[in-house]
PDB file of C-alpha atoms and ligand atoms in Angstrom:
ATOM      1  CA  UNK A   1       0.000   0.000   0.000  1.00 96.00           C
ATOM      2  CA  UNK A   2       1.292   3.460  -0.920  1.00 97.00           C
ATOM      3  CA  UNK A   3       0.352   6.671   0.849  1.00 98.00           C
ATOM      4  CA  UNK A   4      -0.141   9.944  -0.939  1.00 98.00           C
ATOM      5  CA  UNK A   5      -0.250  13.209   1.002  1.00 98.00           C
ATOM      6  CA  UNK A   6      -2.036  15.944  -0.905  1.00 98.00           C
ATOM      7  CA  UNK A   7      -1.934  19.610   0.064  1.00 98.00           C
ATOM      8  CA  UNK A   8      -1.831  19.017   3.818  1.00 98.00           C
ATOM      9  CA  UNK A   9      -2.209  22.149   5.938  1.00 98.00           C
ATOM     10  CA  UNK A  10      -2.537  22.449   9.673  1.00 98.00           C
ATOM     11  CA  UNK A  11      -2.631  25.115  12.388  1.00 97.00           C
ATOM     12  CA  UNK A  12      -3.066  25.029  16.164  1.00 96.00           C
ATOM     13  CA  UNK A  13      -5.274  27.998  16.972  1.00 94.00           C
ATOM     14  CA  UNK A  14      -3.615  30.778  15.026  1.00 91.00           C
ATOM     15  CA  UNK A  15      -0.180  29.134  14.824  1.00 94.00           C
ATOM     16  CA  UNK A  16       0.379  27.735  11.356  1.00 96.00           C
ATOM     17  CA  UNK A  17       2.333  24.479  11.657  1.00 97.00           C
ATOM     18  CA  UNK A  18       2.227  22.760   8.252  1.00 98.00           C
ATOM     19  CA  UNK A  19       1.851  24.436   4.879  1.00 97.00           C
ATOM     20  CA  UNK A  20       0.913  22.580   1.717  1.00 97.00           C
ATOM     21  CA  UNK A  21       2.701  19.267   2.210  1.00 98.00           C
ATOM     22  CA  UNK A  22       2.682  16.974  -0.837  1.00 98.00           C
ATOM     23  CA  UNK A  23       4.490  13.681  -0.475  1.00 98.00           C
ATOM     24  CA  UNK A  24       4.419  10.102  -1.748  1.00 98.00           C
ATOM     25  CA  UNK A  25       5.267   7.244   0.610  1.00 98.00           C
ATOM     26  CA  UNK A  26       5.915   4.303  -1.668  1.00 97.00           C
ATOM     27  CA  UNK A  27       5.491   0.685  -0.628  1.00 97.00           C
ATOM     28  CA  UNK A  28       8.787  -0.898   0.343  1.00 97.00           C
ATOM     29  CA  UNK A  29      10.546   2.390   1.010  1.00 97.00           C
ATOM     30  CA  UNK A  30      11.676   4.151   4.153  1.00 98.00           C
ATOM     31  CA  UNK A  31      10.889   7.866   3.931  1.00 98.00           C
ATOM     32  CA  UNK A  32      12.801   9.943   6.479  1.00 98.00           C
ATOM     33  CA  UNK A  33      11.318  13.273   7.507  1.00 98.00           C
ATOM     34  CA  UNK A  34      13.796  15.729   8.992  1.00 96.00           C
ATOM     35  CA  UNK A  35      13.538  19.348  10.062  1.00 93.00           C
ATOM     36  CA  UNK A  36      14.301  21.655  12.973  1.00 90.00           C
ATOM     37  CA  UNK A  37      12.635  21.230  16.344  1.00 89.00           C
ATOM     38  CA  UNK A  38       9.045  22.487  16.378  1.00 91.00           C
ATOM     39  CA  UNK A  39       8.640  22.518  12.584  1.00 93.00           C
ATOM     40  CA  UNK A  40       5.718  20.102  12.622  1.00 96.00           C
ATOM     41  CA  UNK A  41       7.285  16.646  12.106  1.00 96.00           C
ATOM     42  CA  UNK A  42       5.296  14.896  14.824  1.00 96.00           C
ATOM     43  CA  UNK A  43       2.145  16.708  13.751  1.00 97.00           C
ATOM     44  CA  UNK A  44       2.669  15.463  10.199  1.00 98.00           C
ATOM     45  CA  UNK A  45       3.175  11.891  11.413  1.00 98.00           C
ATOM     46  CA  UNK A  46       0.017  12.091  13.543  1.00 97.00           C
ATOM     47  CA  UNK A  47      -1.894  13.347  10.516  1.00 98.00           C
ATOM     48  CA  UNK A  48      -0.531  10.473   8.408  1.00 98.00           C
ATOM     49  CA  UNK A  49      -1.649   8.007  11.091  1.00 96.00           C
ATOM     50  CA  UNK A  50      -5.091   9.563  11.431  1.00 95.00           C
ATOM     51  CA  UNK A  51      -4.533  10.681  15.046  1.00 95.00           C
ATOM     52  CA  UNK A  52      -4.960  14.288  13.976  1.00 96.00           C
ATOM     53  CA  UNK A  53      -7.252  15.701  11.330  1.00 97.00           C
ATOM     54  CA  UNK A  54      -5.573  18.231   9.023  1.00 98.00           C
ATOM     55  CA  UNK A  55      -7.258  21.597   8.457  1.00 98.00           C
ATOM     56  CA  UNK A  56      -6.995  20.942   4.734  1.00 98.00           C
ATOM     57  CA  UNK A  57      -5.710  18.282   2.380  1.00 98.00           C
ATOM     58  CA  UNK A  58      -5.871  14.519   2.563  1.00 97.00           C
ATOM     59  CA  UNK A  59      -3.872  11.362   3.096  1.00 98.00           C
ATOM     60  CA  UNK A  60      -4.831   8.788   0.478  1.00 97.00           C
ATOM     61  CA  UNK A  61      -4.193   5.075   0.889  1.00 97.00           C
ATOM     62  CA  UNK A  62      -3.438   3.720  -2.581  1.00 97.00           C
ATOM     63  CA  UNK A  63      -3.774  -0.027  -2.977  1.00 95.00           C
ATOM     64  CA  UNK A  64      -4.703  -2.571  -0.346  1.00 93.00           C
ATOM     65  CA  UNK A  65      -2.963  -3.252   2.954  1.00 93.00           C
ATOM     66  CA  UNK A  66      -1.566  -6.808   3.326  1.00 88.00           C
ATOM     67  CA  UNK A  67      -4.366  -9.403   3.490  1.00 88.00           C
ATOM     68  CA  UNK A  68      -3.574 -10.400   7.096  1.00 89.00           C
ATOM     69  CA  UNK A  69      -3.007  -6.826   8.270  1.00 94.00           C
ATOM     70  CA  UNK A  70      -4.626  -5.951  11.625  1.00 94.00           C
ATOM     71  CA  UNK A  71      -3.676  -2.293  11.773  1.00 94.00           C
ATOM     72  CA  UNK A  72      -2.573  -0.580   8.542  1.00 95.00           C
ATOM     73  CA  UNK A  73      -0.795   2.384  10.168  1.00 96.00           C
ATOM     74  CA  UNK A  74       1.145   1.521  13.315  1.00 95.00           C
ATOM     75  CA  UNK A  75       3.319   3.760  15.508  1.00 95.00           C
ATOM     76  CA  UNK A  76       6.670   3.348  17.194  1.00 95.00           C
ATOM     77  CA  UNK A  77       7.435   6.157  19.660  1.00 91.00           C
ATOM     78  CA  UNK A  78      10.607   7.589  21.124  1.00 89.00           C
ATOM     79  CA  UNK A  79       9.684   6.612  24.691  1.00 89.00           C
ATOM     80  CA  UNK A  80       8.868   2.933  23.864  1.00 89.00           C
ATOM     81  CA  UNK A  81       5.457   3.136  25.595  1.00 91.00           C
ATOM     82  CA  UNK A  82       5.736  -0.284  27.284  1.00 95.00           C
ATOM     83  CA  UNK A  83       3.596  -1.349  30.224  1.00 96.00           C
ATOM     84  CA  UNK A  84       5.986  -1.943  33.148  1.00 96.00           C
ATOM     85  CA  UNK A  85       3.828  -4.651  34.749  1.00 97.00           C
ATOM     86  CA  UNK A  86       3.793  -6.804  31.643  1.00 97.00           C
ATOM     87  CA  UNK A  87       6.541  -9.060  30.342  1.00 97.00           C
ATOM     88  CA  UNK A  88       8.036  -8.732  26.875  1.00 97.00           C
ATOM     89  CA  UNK A  89       5.541 -11.262  25.604  1.00 97.00           C
ATOM     90  CA  UNK A  90       2.698  -9.494  27.433  1.00 96.00           C
ATOM     91  CA  UNK A  91       3.636  -6.152  25.902  1.00 97.00           C
ATOM     92  CA  UNK A  92       3.725  -7.622  22.416  1.00 96.00           C
ATOM     93  CA  UNK A  93       0.384  -9.361  22.879  1.00 95.00           C
ATOM     94  CA  UNK A  94      -1.171  -6.037  23.908  1.00 92.00           C
ATOM     95  CA  UNK A  95      -1.444  -4.966  20.282  1.00 90.00           C
ATOM     96  CA  UNK A  96      -3.298  -8.169  19.421  1.00 95.00           C
ATOM     97  CA  UNK A  97      -5.863  -8.134  22.210  1.00 92.00           C
ATOM     98  CA  UNK A  98      -8.404  -5.993  20.382  1.00 87.00           C
ATOM     99  CA  UNK A  99      -8.504  -8.304  17.420  1.00 90.00           C
ATOM    100  CA  UNK A 100     -10.276 -11.390  18.754  1.00 87.00           C
ATOM    101  CA  UNK A 101      -7.748 -13.863  17.487  1.00 92.00           C
ATOM    102  CA  UNK A 102      -7.696 -17.398  18.800  1.00 92.00           C
ATOM    103  CA  UNK A 103      -5.128 -18.330  21.441  1.00 93.00           C
ATOM    104  CA  UNK A 104      -3.161 -20.460  18.984  1.00 95.00           C
ATOM    105  CA  UNK A 105      -3.023 -17.746  16.362  1.00 94.00           C
ATOM    106  CA  UNK A 106      -1.970 -15.138  18.943  1.00 95.00           C
ATOM    107  CA  UNK A 107       0.771 -17.428  20.210  1.00 95.00           C
ATOM    108  CA  UNK A 108       2.011 -18.078  16.672  1.00 96.00           C
ATOM    109  CA  UNK A 109       2.172 -14.366  15.828  1.00 96.00           C
ATOM    110  CA  UNK A 110       4.056 -13.595  19.052  1.00 96.00           C
ATOM    111  CA  UNK A 111       6.486 -16.432  18.433  1.00 96.00           C
ATOM    112  CA  UNK A 112       7.125 -15.143  14.938  1.00 95.00           C
ATOM    113  CA  UNK A 113       7.736 -11.465  15.827  1.00 96.00           C
ATOM    114  CA  UNK A 114       9.918 -12.312  18.828  1.00 96.00           C
ATOM    115  CA  UNK A 115      12.094 -14.422  16.531  1.00 95.00           C
ATOM    116  CA  UNK A 116      12.245 -11.704  13.876  1.00 93.00           C
ATOM    117  CA  UNK A 117      13.350  -9.128  16.443  1.00 93.00           C
ATOM    118  CA  UNK A 118      15.740 -11.551  18.212  1.00 92.00           C
ATOM    119  CA  UNK A 119      13.771 -11.358  21.462  1.00 95.00           C
ATOM    120  CA  UNK A 120      12.771 -15.006  21.863  1.00 96.00           C
ATOM    121  CA  UNK A 121      15.084 -15.528  24.836  1.00 97.00           C
ATOM    122  CA  UNK A 122      13.707 -12.455  26.608  1.00 97.00           C
ATOM    123  CA  UNK A 123       9.995 -13.209  26.406  1.00 97.00           C
ATOM    124  CA  UNK A 124       9.554 -13.504  30.180  1.00 97.00           C
ATOM    125  CA  UNK A 125      11.585 -10.421  31.102  1.00 97.00           C
ATOM    126  CA  UNK A 126      10.004  -7.211  32.407  1.00 97.00           C
ATOM    127  CA  UNK A 127      10.798  -3.797  30.896  1.00 97.00           C
ATOM    128  CA  UNK A 128      12.779  -2.756  34.018  1.00 96.00           C
ATOM    129  CA  UNK A 129      15.165  -5.647  33.347  1.00 97.00           C
ATOM    130  CA  UNK A 130      15.883  -4.505  29.794  1.00 96.00           C
ATOM    131  CA  UNK A 131      18.277  -1.946  28.341  1.00 95.00           C
ATOM    132  CA  UNK A 132      16.853   0.962  26.353  1.00 94.00           C
ATOM    133  CA  UNK A 133      17.740  -0.737  23.104  1.00 94.00           C
ATOM    134  CA  UNK A 134      15.955  -3.928  24.100  1.00 96.00           C
ATOM    135  CA  UNK A 135      12.902  -1.942  25.166  1.00 96.00           C
ATOM    136  CA  UNK A 136      12.721  -0.330  21.763  1.00 95.00           C
ATOM    137  CA  UNK A 137      13.072  -3.779  20.143  1.00 96.00           C
ATOM    138  CA  UNK A 138      10.003  -4.830  22.127  1.00 97.00           C
ATOM    139  CA  UNK A 139       8.104  -1.805  20.801  1.00 96.00           C
ATOM    140  CA  UNK A 140       9.209  -2.730  17.270  1.00 96.00           C
ATOM    141  CA  UNK A 141       8.060  -6.331  17.808  1.00 96.00           C
ATOM    142  CA  UNK A 142       4.717  -5.089  19.090  1.00 96.00           C
ATOM    143  CA  UNK A 143       4.301  -2.850  16.039  1.00 96.00           C
ATOM    144  CA  UNK A 144       5.198  -5.672  13.649  1.00 95.00           C
ATOM    145  CA  UNK A 145       2.752  -8.064  15.312  1.00 96.00           C
ATOM    146  CA  UNK A 146      -0.224  -6.307  13.702  1.00 95.00           C
ATOM    147  CA  UNK A 147       1.415  -6.599  10.266  1.00 95.00           C
ATOM    148  CA  UNK A 148       1.126  -2.914   9.423  1.00 96.00           C
ATOM    149  CA  UNK A 149       1.120  -1.623   5.878  1.00 96.00           C
ATOM    150  CA  UNK A 150       3.163   1.395   6.972  1.00 97.00           C
ATOM    151  CA  UNK A 151       5.254   1.811  10.130  1.00 97.00           C
ATOM    152  CA  UNK A 152       5.170   5.328  11.547  1.00 98.00           C
ATOM    153  CA  UNK A 153       8.265   6.010  13.626  1.00 97.00           C
ATOM    154  CA  UNK A 154       8.627   9.239  15.611  1.00 97.00           C
ATOM    155  CA  UNK A 155      12.280   9.666  16.615  1.00 96.00           C
ATOM    156  CA  UNK A 156      12.447   6.003  17.659  1.00 95.00           C
ATOM    157  CA  UNK A 157      16.160   6.106  18.503  1.00 95.00           C
ATOM    158  CA  UNK A 158      16.386   9.556  20.095  1.00 93.00           C
ATOM    159  CA  UNK A 159      16.177   8.309  23.680  1.00 92.00           C
ATOM    160  CA  UNK A 160      19.086   5.895  23.183  1.00 93.00           C
ATOM    161  CA  UNK A 161      22.839   6.384  23.521  1.00 93.00           C
ATOM    162  CA  UNK A 162      24.880   6.505  20.330  1.00 92.00           C
ATOM    163  CA  UNK A 163      26.187   2.907  20.429  1.00 93.00           C
ATOM    164  CA  UNK A 164      22.705   1.541  21.004  1.00 93.00           C
ATOM    165  CA  UNK A 165      21.407   3.734  18.175  1.00 93.00           C
ATOM    166  CA  UNK A 166      23.958   2.123  15.841  1.00 93.00           C
ATOM    167  CA  UNK A 167      22.849  -1.379  16.874  1.00 93.00           C
ATOM    168  CA  UNK A 168      19.175  -0.568  16.418  1.00 94.00           C
ATOM    169  CA  UNK A 169      19.866   1.007  13.019  1.00 95.00           C
ATOM    170  CA  UNK A 170      21.583  -2.237  11.996  1.00 94.00           C
ATOM    171  CA  UNK A 171      18.490  -4.131  13.193  1.00 94.00           C
ATOM    172  CA  UNK A 172      16.132  -1.885  11.253  1.00 96.00           C
ATOM    173  CA  UNK A 173      18.297  -2.342   8.144  1.00 96.00           C
ATOM    174  CA  UNK A 174      18.481  -6.154   8.542  1.00 95.00           C
ATOM    175  CA  UNK A 175      14.741  -6.261   8.982  1.00 95.00           C
ATOM    176  CA  UNK A 176      14.211  -4.091   5.928  1.00 97.00           C
ATOM    177  CA  UNK A 177      16.519  -6.321   3.865  1.00 96.00           C
ATOM    178  CA  UNK A 178      14.354  -9.309   4.814  1.00 94.00           C
ATOM    179  CA  UNK A 179      10.895  -7.768   4.736  1.00 94.00           C
ATOM    180  CA  UNK A 180      10.993  -4.527   2.717  1.00 96.00           C
ATOM    181  CA  UNK A 181       8.670  -2.815   5.153  1.00 96.00           C
ATOM    182  CA  UNK A 182       7.291   0.628   4.367  1.00 97.00           C
ATOM    183  CA  UNK A 183       7.978   3.401   6.847  1.00 98.00           C
ATOM    184  CA  UNK A 184       7.701   7.101   7.543  1.00 98.00           C
ATOM    185  CA  UNK A 185      10.579   7.818   9.905  1.00 98.00           C
ATOM    186  CA  UNK A 186      10.802  11.159  11.694  1.00 97.00           C
ATOM    187  CA  UNK A 187      14.173  12.170  13.061  1.00 95.00           C
ATOM    188  CA  UNK A 188      16.268  15.249  13.702  1.00 89.00           C
ATOM    189  CA  UNK A 189      19.394  13.110  13.322  1.00 92.00           C
ATOM    190  CA  UNK A 190      20.934  13.466   9.868  1.00 94.00           C
ATOM    191  CA  UNK A 191      23.171  10.416  10.276  1.00 93.00           C
ATOM    192  CA  UNK A 192      20.079   8.254  10.849  1.00 95.00           C
ATOM    193  CA  UNK A 193      18.366   9.773   7.834  1.00 96.00           C
ATOM    194  CA  UNK A 194      21.218   8.980   5.433  1.00 97.00           C
ATOM    195  CA  UNK A 195      21.622   5.430   6.794  1.00 96.00           C
ATOM    196  CA  UNK A 196      17.920   4.512   6.666  1.00 97.00           C
ATOM    197  CA  UNK A 197      16.205   6.741   4.130  1.00 98.00           C
ATOM    198  CA  UNK A 198      15.441   5.773   0.564  1.00 98.00           C
ATOM    199  CA  UNK A 199      13.980   9.237   0.426  1.00 98.00           C
ATOM    200  CA  UNK A 200      14.729  12.132   2.773  1.00 98.00           C
ATOM    201  CA  UNK A 201      12.254  14.953   3.117  1.00 98.00           C
ATOM    202  CA  UNK A 202      13.628  18.195   4.545  1.00 96.00           C
ATOM    203  CA  UNK A 203      11.063  20.449   6.189  1.00 96.00           C
ATOM    204  CA  UNK A 204      11.599  24.158   6.734  1.00 95.00           C
ATOM    205  CA  UNK A 205      11.175  25.786  10.113  1.00 93.00           C
ATOM    206  CA  UNK A 206       7.573  26.324  11.220  1.00 93.00           C
ATOM    207  CA  UNK A 207       5.306  26.528   9.328  1.00 94.00           C
ATOM    208  CA  UNK A 208       6.812  23.345   7.931  1.00 95.00           C
ATOM    209  CA  UNK A 209       7.032  23.311   4.166  1.00 97.00           C
ATOM    210  CA  UNK A 210       8.994  20.832   2.076  1.00 97.00           C
ATOM    211  CA  UNK A 211      12.317  22.458   1.263  1.00 95.00           C
ATOM    212  CA  UNK A 212      13.895  19.518  -0.502  1.00 95.00           C
ATOM    213  CA  UNK A 213      13.420  15.831  -1.217  1.00 97.00           C
ATOM    214  CA  UNK A 214      16.641  13.854  -1.572  1.00 97.00           C
ATOM    215  CA  UNK A 215      16.582  10.297  -2.924  1.00 97.00           C
ATOM    216  CA  UNK A 216      19.465   7.956  -2.099  1.00 97.00           C
ATOM    217  CA  UNK A 217      19.974   5.022  -4.480  1.00 95.00           C
ATOM    218  CA  UNK A 218      22.560   3.130  -2.446  1.00 96.00           C
ATOM    219  CA  UNK A 219      21.253  -0.161  -0.954  1.00 96.00           C
ATOM    220  CA  UNK A 220      20.756   0.097   2.807  1.00 96.00           C
ATOM    221  CA  UNK A 221      23.066  -2.852   3.418  1.00 94.00           C
ATOM    222  CA  UNK A 222      25.899  -1.013   1.649  1.00 94.00           C
ATOM    223  CA  UNK A 223      25.618   2.146   3.734  1.00 95.00           C
ATOM    224  CA  UNK A 224      28.428   2.643   6.209  1.00 88.00           C
ATOM    225  CA  UNK A 225      28.747   5.623   8.516  1.00 81.00           C
ATOM    226  CA  UNK A 226      32.028   6.700   6.865  1.00 87.00           C
ATOM    227  CA  UNK A 227      30.894   6.311   3.250  1.00 93.00           C
ATOM    228  CA  UNK A 228      32.021   9.476   1.366  1.00 95.00           C
ATOM    229  CA  UNK A 229      28.890   9.632  -0.787  1.00 95.00           C
ATOM    230  CA  UNK A 230      26.668   9.537   2.303  1.00 95.00           C
ATOM    231  CA  UNK A 231      28.876  12.062   4.069  1.00 95.00           C
ATOM    232  CA  UNK A 232      28.429  14.421   1.108  1.00 96.00           C
ATOM    233  CA  UNK A 233      24.634  14.016   1.241  1.00 96.00           C
ATOM    234  CA  UNK A 234      24.675  14.553   4.997  1.00 95.00           C
ATOM    235  CA  UNK A 235      26.697  17.746   4.531  1.00 95.00           C
ATOM    236  CA  UNK A 236      24.198  18.956   1.934  1.00 95.00           C
ATOM    237  CA  UNK A 237      21.310  18.215   4.319  1.00 95.00           C
ATOM    238  CA  UNK A 238      23.112  20.015   7.117  1.00 94.00           C
ATOM    239  CA  UNK A 239      23.423  23.155   4.968  1.00 93.00           C
ATOM    240  CA  UNK A 240      19.644  23.155   4.501  1.00 91.00           C
ATOM    241  CA  UNK A 241      18.913  22.339   8.150  1.00 90.00           C
ATOM    242  CA  UNK A 242      21.436  24.818   9.464  1.00 90.00           C
ATOM    243  CA  UNK A 243      19.800  27.741   7.679  1.00 87.00           C
ATOM    244  CA  UNK A 244      16.381  26.714   8.960  1.00 86.00           C
ATOM    245  CA  UNK A 245      17.552  26.017  12.504  1.00 84.00           C
ATOM    246  CA  UNK A 246      19.386  29.349  12.685  1.00 86.00           C
ATOM    247  CA  UNK A 247      16.340  31.240  11.460  1.00 84.00           C
ATOM    248  CA  UNK A 248      14.071  29.319  13.854  1.00 80.00           C
ATOM    249  CA  UNK A 249      16.432  30.139  16.703  1.00 79.00           C
ATOM    250  CA  UNK A 250      16.294  33.858  15.920  1.00 81.00           C
ATOM    251  CA  UNK A 251      12.503  33.782  15.780  1.00 76.00           C
ATOM    252  CA  UNK A 252      12.359  32.369  19.294  1.00 66.00           C
ATOM    253  CA  UNK A 253      14.671  35.095  20.559  1.00 62.00           C
ATOM    254  CA  UNK A 254      12.463  37.743  18.940  1.00 54.00           C
ATOM    255  CA  UNK A 255       9.312  36.582  20.736  1.00 49.00           C
TER     256      UNK A 255
HETATM  257  P1  ADP B 301       8.335  18.653  15.850  1.00 95.23           P
HETATM  258  O1  ADP B 301       7.899  17.250  16.026  1.00 95.23           O
HETATM  259  O2  ADP B 301       8.889  18.965  14.487  1.00 95.23           O
HETATM  260  O3  ADP B 301       9.277  19.126  16.921  1.00 95.23           O
HETATM  261  P2  ADP B 301       5.539  19.264  16.477  1.00 95.23           P
HETATM  262  O4  ADP B 301       4.746  18.715  15.370  1.00 95.23           O
HETATM  263  O5  ADP B 301       5.578  18.499  17.743  1.00 95.23           O
HETATM  264  O6  ADP B 301       7.023  19.600  15.957  1.00 95.23           O
HETATM  265  O7  ADP B 301       5.009  20.717  16.828  1.00 95.23           O
HETATM  266  C1  ADP B 301       4.925  21.755  15.865  1.00 95.23           C
HETATM  267  C2  ADP B 301       4.417  23.040  16.548  1.00 95.23           C
HETATM  268  O8  ADP B 301       3.066  22.852  16.935  1.00 95.23           O
HETATM  269  C3  ADP B 301       5.177  23.411  17.780  1.00 95.23           C
HETATM  270  O9  ADP B 301       5.264  24.815  17.831  1.00 95.23           O
HETATM  271  C4  ADP B 301       4.315  22.887  18.910  1.00 95.23           C
HETATM  272  O10 ADP B 301       4.474  23.645  20.070  1.00 95.23           O
HETATM  273  C5  ADP B 301       2.921  23.033  18.336  1.00 95.23           C
HETATM  274  N1  ADP B 301       1.987  21.987  18.801  1.00 95.23           N
HETATM  275  C6  ADP B 301       2.165  20.659  18.678  1.00 95.23           C
HETATM  276  N2  ADP B 301       1.119  19.986  19.169  1.00 95.23           N
HETATM  277  C7  ADP B 301       0.230  20.923  19.607  1.00 95.23           C
HETATM  278  C8  ADP B 301      -1.069  20.884  20.221  1.00 95.23           C
HETATM  279  N3  ADP B 301      -1.675  19.706  20.458  1.00 95.23           N
HETATM  280  N4  ADP B 301      -1.655  22.061  20.546  1.00 95.23           N
HETATM  281  C9  ADP B 301      -1.053  23.231  20.288  1.00 95.23           C
HETATM  282  N5  ADP B 301       0.151  23.346  19.712  1.00 95.23           N
HETATM  283  C10 ADP B 301       0.803  22.216  19.374  1.00 95.23           C
HETATM  284 MG1   MG B 302       8.429  15.743  17.405  1.00 95.23          MG
END
């Protein structure tokens, strides 16, 4: 299933947040959305997921979600959003509880996603026993359990230290190599965007408008942090972001 965003606009009261966003999210691609703090990235992701209704414009779903899909648009948040009193398995099963599946089917789905996210040995652990990286793996497993058509990730690695971020990026890349999932991935981290994005969308400062869309052809598995081509793209993105961040900074000082 592809998503097509057409002329999305949004304001909170009289503060204009998003201005005429047009974007295609193509099946099998990771689309990274970057932009300075406060420019409307999370708002855009909430609009894509239907949690917020835009003032104008529409999000079209083109084509069918997977036949066994339980929740076409599924979120992964920065803060993991796990229930502390439930085990790993219990947190993953949470997403399935609304769907009236049989016990055997639920067990099979859980088994499958725990294996895919390398969590099988941790099924009985509680969140407090897990590192940040493992907690986010649980949130990823929970999201995958409903077989989404599009994964919506809002700064999923921002609460993690840099080594753990690297490991999780490798996991997301491995998983993409195997499953070609579709994702909209919000981040303010340019290194993440050039490692994970087939397409990188740069938003301006608020009101967020698309300043540039950069496509990267290189296969995800071939992308290394020190690759010169990626470094050049990252530098180009930083030029764009720097101008916007500087201007945004000045606006705050003016208020
Ligand atoms: P980002 O994720 O890029 O940092 P957000 O989408 O969270 O930006 O927010 C964009 C702007 O909208 C910010 O100025 C923020 O304060 C404001 N905003 C976000 N959510 C709300 C809300 N529910 N009510 C009012 N203002 C909001
Ligand atoms: Mg945000």
